């Protein structure tokens, strides 16, 4: 199924490019989908190259602040994260977050997503205190905007508990996990 998806995108891309042109939003979106498929199914290094090329073309075609450009930057950071190139991922996430705050606003769902991914990257990079700081602020914003029972809020609570675990604050991690389990149930 995975290779099937990749094969389909690789088959349709030349046709989209020929019919709509290389800079058409649908062509760019298909390229992004192909890169995403490579990243999802085990070829993050190949996805990084594809996303980098796509990002340059998206900035040129749609502009630096277009939502597709911002999404491509997020996908590139995720590919770096998947490839365990955490320093690069964190750098992209931080720059993207600053731009999303400016363009979309601090309370936009895409901005929330980037904040969560940035926190997770810090946790993976063994900086749990930074992950805790980001997750706590994100959790406060999600609870006020989305509510306490929203799935994204629950995920952030889980990520915060994991960050406490990584920070070797086991009593806090256990307490948070038990409360989260109760609320999820």
Short mmCIF file of C-alpha atoms in Angstrom, two decimals:
data_model
loop_
_atom_site.label_atom_id
_atom_site.label_comp_id
_atom_site.label_asym_id
_atom_site.label_seq_id
_atom_site.Cartn_x
_atom_site.Cartn_y
_atom_site.Cartn_z
CA UNK A 1 0.00 0.00 0.00
CA UNK A 2 2.84 2.41 0.84
CA UNK A 3 4.70 1.82 -2.40
CA UNK A 4 1.37 1.99 -4.25
CA UNK A 5 0.83 5.55 -3.03
CA UNK A 6 4.34 6.60 -3.98
CA UNK A 7 3.94 5.00 -7.42
CA UNK A 8 0.64 6.81 -7.98
CA UNK A 9 2.14 10.22 -7.10
CA UNK A 10 5.17 9.55 -9.29
CA UNK A 11 2.85 8.59 -12.16
CA UNK A 12 0.60 11.64 -11.89
CA UNK A 13 3.31 14.27 -11.33
CA UNK A 14 4.62 14.40 -14.91
CA UNK A 15 1.04 14.78 -16.19
CA UNK A 16 0.25 17.56 -13.71
CA UNK A 17 3.46 19.34 -14.63
CA UNK A 18 2.71 19.03 -18.35
CA UNK A 19 -0.96 20.05 -18.13
CA UNK A 20 -0.96 22.62 -15.31
CA UNK A 21 2.68 23.66 -15.24
CA UNK A 22 5.39 23.18 -12.61
CA UNK A 23 4.28 26.14 -10.48
CA UNK A 24 0.56 25.40 -10.35
CA UNK A 25 -0.66 24.92 -6.76
CA UNK A 26 -1.98 21.44 -7.56
CA UNK A 27 1.37 20.39 -8.99
CA UNK A 28 3.17 21.78 -5.96
CA UNK A 29 0.68 20.02 -3.66
CA UNK A 30 1.24 16.69 -5.44
CA UNK A 31 5.00 17.12 -5.03
CA UNK A 32 4.43 17.79 -1.34
CA UNK A 33 2.25 14.70 -1.05
CA UNK A 34 4.94 12.59 -2.70
CA UNK A 35 7.62 13.92 -0.36
CA UNK A 36 5.30 13.35 2.59
CA UNK A 37 4.75 9.75 1.45
CA UNK A 38 8.50 9.16 1.27
CA UNK A 39 8.94 10.63 4.75
CA UNK A 40 6.06 8.63 6.21
CA UNK A 41 7.16 5.31 4.77
CA UNK A 42 10.78 5.26 5.68
CA UNK A 43 12.80 7.48 3.36
CA UNK A 44 13.19 10.73 5.32
CA UNK A 45 16.53 11.55 3.70
CA UNK A 46 14.97 11.44 0.24
CA UNK A 47 11.98 13.42 1.56
CA UNK A 48 14.33 16.14 2.87
CA UNK A 49 15.74 16.73 -0.60
CA UNK A 50 12.28 16.77 -2.12
CA UNK A 51 10.92 19.18 0.50
CA UNK A 52 13.93 21.51 0.14
CA UNK A 53 13.42 21.76 -3.62
CA UNK A 54 9.67 22.13 -3.18
CA UNK A 55 10.17 24.85 -0.58
CA UNK A 56 12.31 26.93 -2.94
CA UNK A 57 9.71 26.54 -5.70
CA UNK A 58 6.80 27.30 -3.35
CA UNK A 59 8.45 30.46 -2.03
CA UNK A 60 9.13 31.59 -5.61
CA UNK A 61 5.62 30.74 -6.84
CA UNK A 62 3.37 31.50 -3.89
CA UNK A 63 5.47 33.69 -1.61
CA UNK A 64 7.14 33.15 1.75
CA UNK A 65 3.99 33.77 3.79
CA UNK A 66 1.56 31.58 1.83
CA UNK A 67 -0.07 28.83 3.87
CA UNK A 68 1.32 26.14 1.52
CA UNK A 69 4.82 27.54 1.96
CA UNK A 70 4.45 27.51 5.73
CA UNK A 71 3.12 23.93 5.59
CA UNK A 72 6.05 22.86 3.41
CA UNK A 73 8.47 24.32 5.97
CA UNK A 74 6.72 22.32 8.69
CA UNK A 75 6.92 19.15 6.62
CA UNK A 76 10.62 19.77 5.98
CA UNK A 77 11.22 20.15 9.72
CA UNK A 78 9.31 16.91 10.33
CA UNK A 79 11.47 15.12 7.76
CA UNK A 80 14.62 16.35 9.51
CA UNK A 81 13.10 15.14 12.79
CA UNK A 82 12.35 11.72 11.26
CA UNK A 83 15.94 11.55 9.99
CA UNK A 84 17.11 12.28 13.55
CA UNK A 85 18.66 15.58 12.51
CA UNK A 86 17.17 17.32 15.51
CA UNK A 87 19.28 20.48 15.44
CA UNK A 88 18.12 21.22 11.90
CA UNK A 89 14.51 20.34 12.76
CA UNK A 90 14.52 22.60 15.81
CA UNK A 91 15.97 25.50 13.83
CA UNK A 92 13.28 25.19 11.16
CA UNK A 93 10.49 24.76 13.71
CA UNK A 94 11.62 27.86 15.64
CA UNK A 95 11.80 30.04 12.52
CA UNK A 96 8.48 28.66 11.28
CA UNK A 97 6.85 29.32 14.63
CA UNK A 98 7.94 32.96 14.55
CA UNK A 99 6.49 33.36 11.06
CA UNK A 100 3.26 31.53 11.92
CA UNK A 101 2.78 33.77 14.94
CA UNK A 102 3.21 36.79 12.67
CA UNK A 103 1.16 35.53 9.70
CA UNK A 104 -1.48 33.23 11.22
CA UNK A 105 -1.52 34.33 14.84
CA UNK A 106 -0.51 32.62 18.07
CA UNK A 107 -3.84 30.81 18.47
CA UNK A 108 -4.07 29.33 14.96
CA UNK A 109 -4.26 25.50 14.83
CA UNK A 110 -1.16 25.30 12.59
CA UNK A 111 0.77 27.43 15.09
CA UNK A 112 -0.34 25.11 17.89
CA UNK A 113 0.84 22.10 15.85
CA UNK A 114 4.27 23.63 15.30
CA UNK A 115 4.60 24.45 18.99
CA UNK A 116 3.85 20.82 19.85
CA UNK A 117 6.31 19.48 17.29
CA UNK A 118 8.98 21.89 18.51
CA UNK A 119 8.46 20.71 22.09
CA UNK A 120 8.71 17.07 20.98
CA UNK A 121 11.91 17.79 19.07
CA UNK A 122 13.43 19.35 22.19
CA UNK A 123 12.39 16.29 24.20
CA UNK A 124 14.00 14.01 21.60
CA UNK A 125 17.12 16.21 21.68
CA UNK A 126 17.30 15.61 25.43
CA UNK A 127 16.32 19.11 26.46
CA UNK A 128 13.27 18.17 28.51
CA UNK A 129 13.15 21.47 30.38
CA UNK A 130 12.62 23.35 27.11
CA UNK A 131 10.02 20.75 26.10
CA UNK A 132 8.24 21.21 29.43
CA UNK A 133 8.27 25.01 29.06
CA UNK A 134 6.81 24.91 25.55
CA UNK A 135 4.24 22.22 26.38
CA UNK A 136 3.03 24.05 29.50
CA UNK A 137 2.43 27.26 27.55
CA UNK A 138 0.80 25.32 24.71
CA UNK A 139 -1.41 23.42 27.14
CA UNK A 140 -2.63 26.67 28.73
CA UNK A 141 -3.50 28.10 25.30
CA UNK A 142 -5.19 24.90 24.11
CA UNK A 143 -7.27 24.62 27.27
CA UNK A 144 -8.47 28.21 26.88
CA UNK A 145 -9.17 27.92 23.13
CA UNK A 146 -10.03 24.25 22.55
CA UNK A 147 -11.14 23.15 26.00
CA UNK A 148 -9.87 20.51 28.37
CA UNK A 149 -11.36 17.51 26.54
CA UNK A 150 -10.20 18.34 23.01
CA UNK A 151 -7.99 15.58 21.52
CA UNK A 152 -5.15 18.05 20.86
CA UNK A 153 -5.25 19.19 24.49
CA UNK A 154 -5.07 15.58 25.65
CA UNK A 155 -2.09 14.92 23.36
CA UNK A 156 -0.26 17.93 24.78
CA UNK A 157 -0.94 16.69 28.30
CA UNK A 158 0.58 13.34 27.31
CA UNK A 159 3.60 15.03 25.74
CA UNK A 160 4.07 17.12 28.88
CA UNK A 161 4.02 13.98 31.04
CA UNK A 162 6.59 12.37 28.73
CA UNK A 163 8.82 15.45 28.99
CA UNK A 164 8.64 15.20 32.79
CA UNK A 165 9.58 11.52 32.49
CA UNK A 166 12.58 12.38 30.29
CA UNK A 167 13.55 15.05 32.84
CA UNK A 168 13.48 12.23 35.44
CA UNK A 169 10.68 13.92 37.36
CA UNK A 170 8.91 10.59 37.79
CA UNK A 171 6.39 11.62 40.48
CA UNK A 172 5.10 14.45 38.26
CA UNK A 173 5.10 12.24 35.16
CA UNK A 174 3.12 9.55 36.96
CA UNK A 175 0.64 12.00 38.47
CA UNK A 176 0.05 13.68 35.10
CA UNK A 177 -0.32 10.32 33.32
CA UNK A 178 -2.82 9.02 35.87
CA UNK A 179 -4.92 12.20 35.64
CA UNK A 180 -4.76 12.06 31.85
CA UNK A 181 -5.86 8.41 31.80
CA UNK A 182 -8.82 9.25 34.00
CA UNK A 183 -9.85 12.11 31.73
CA UNK A 184 -9.35 10.07 28.56
CA UNK A 185 -11.46 7.27 29.98
#
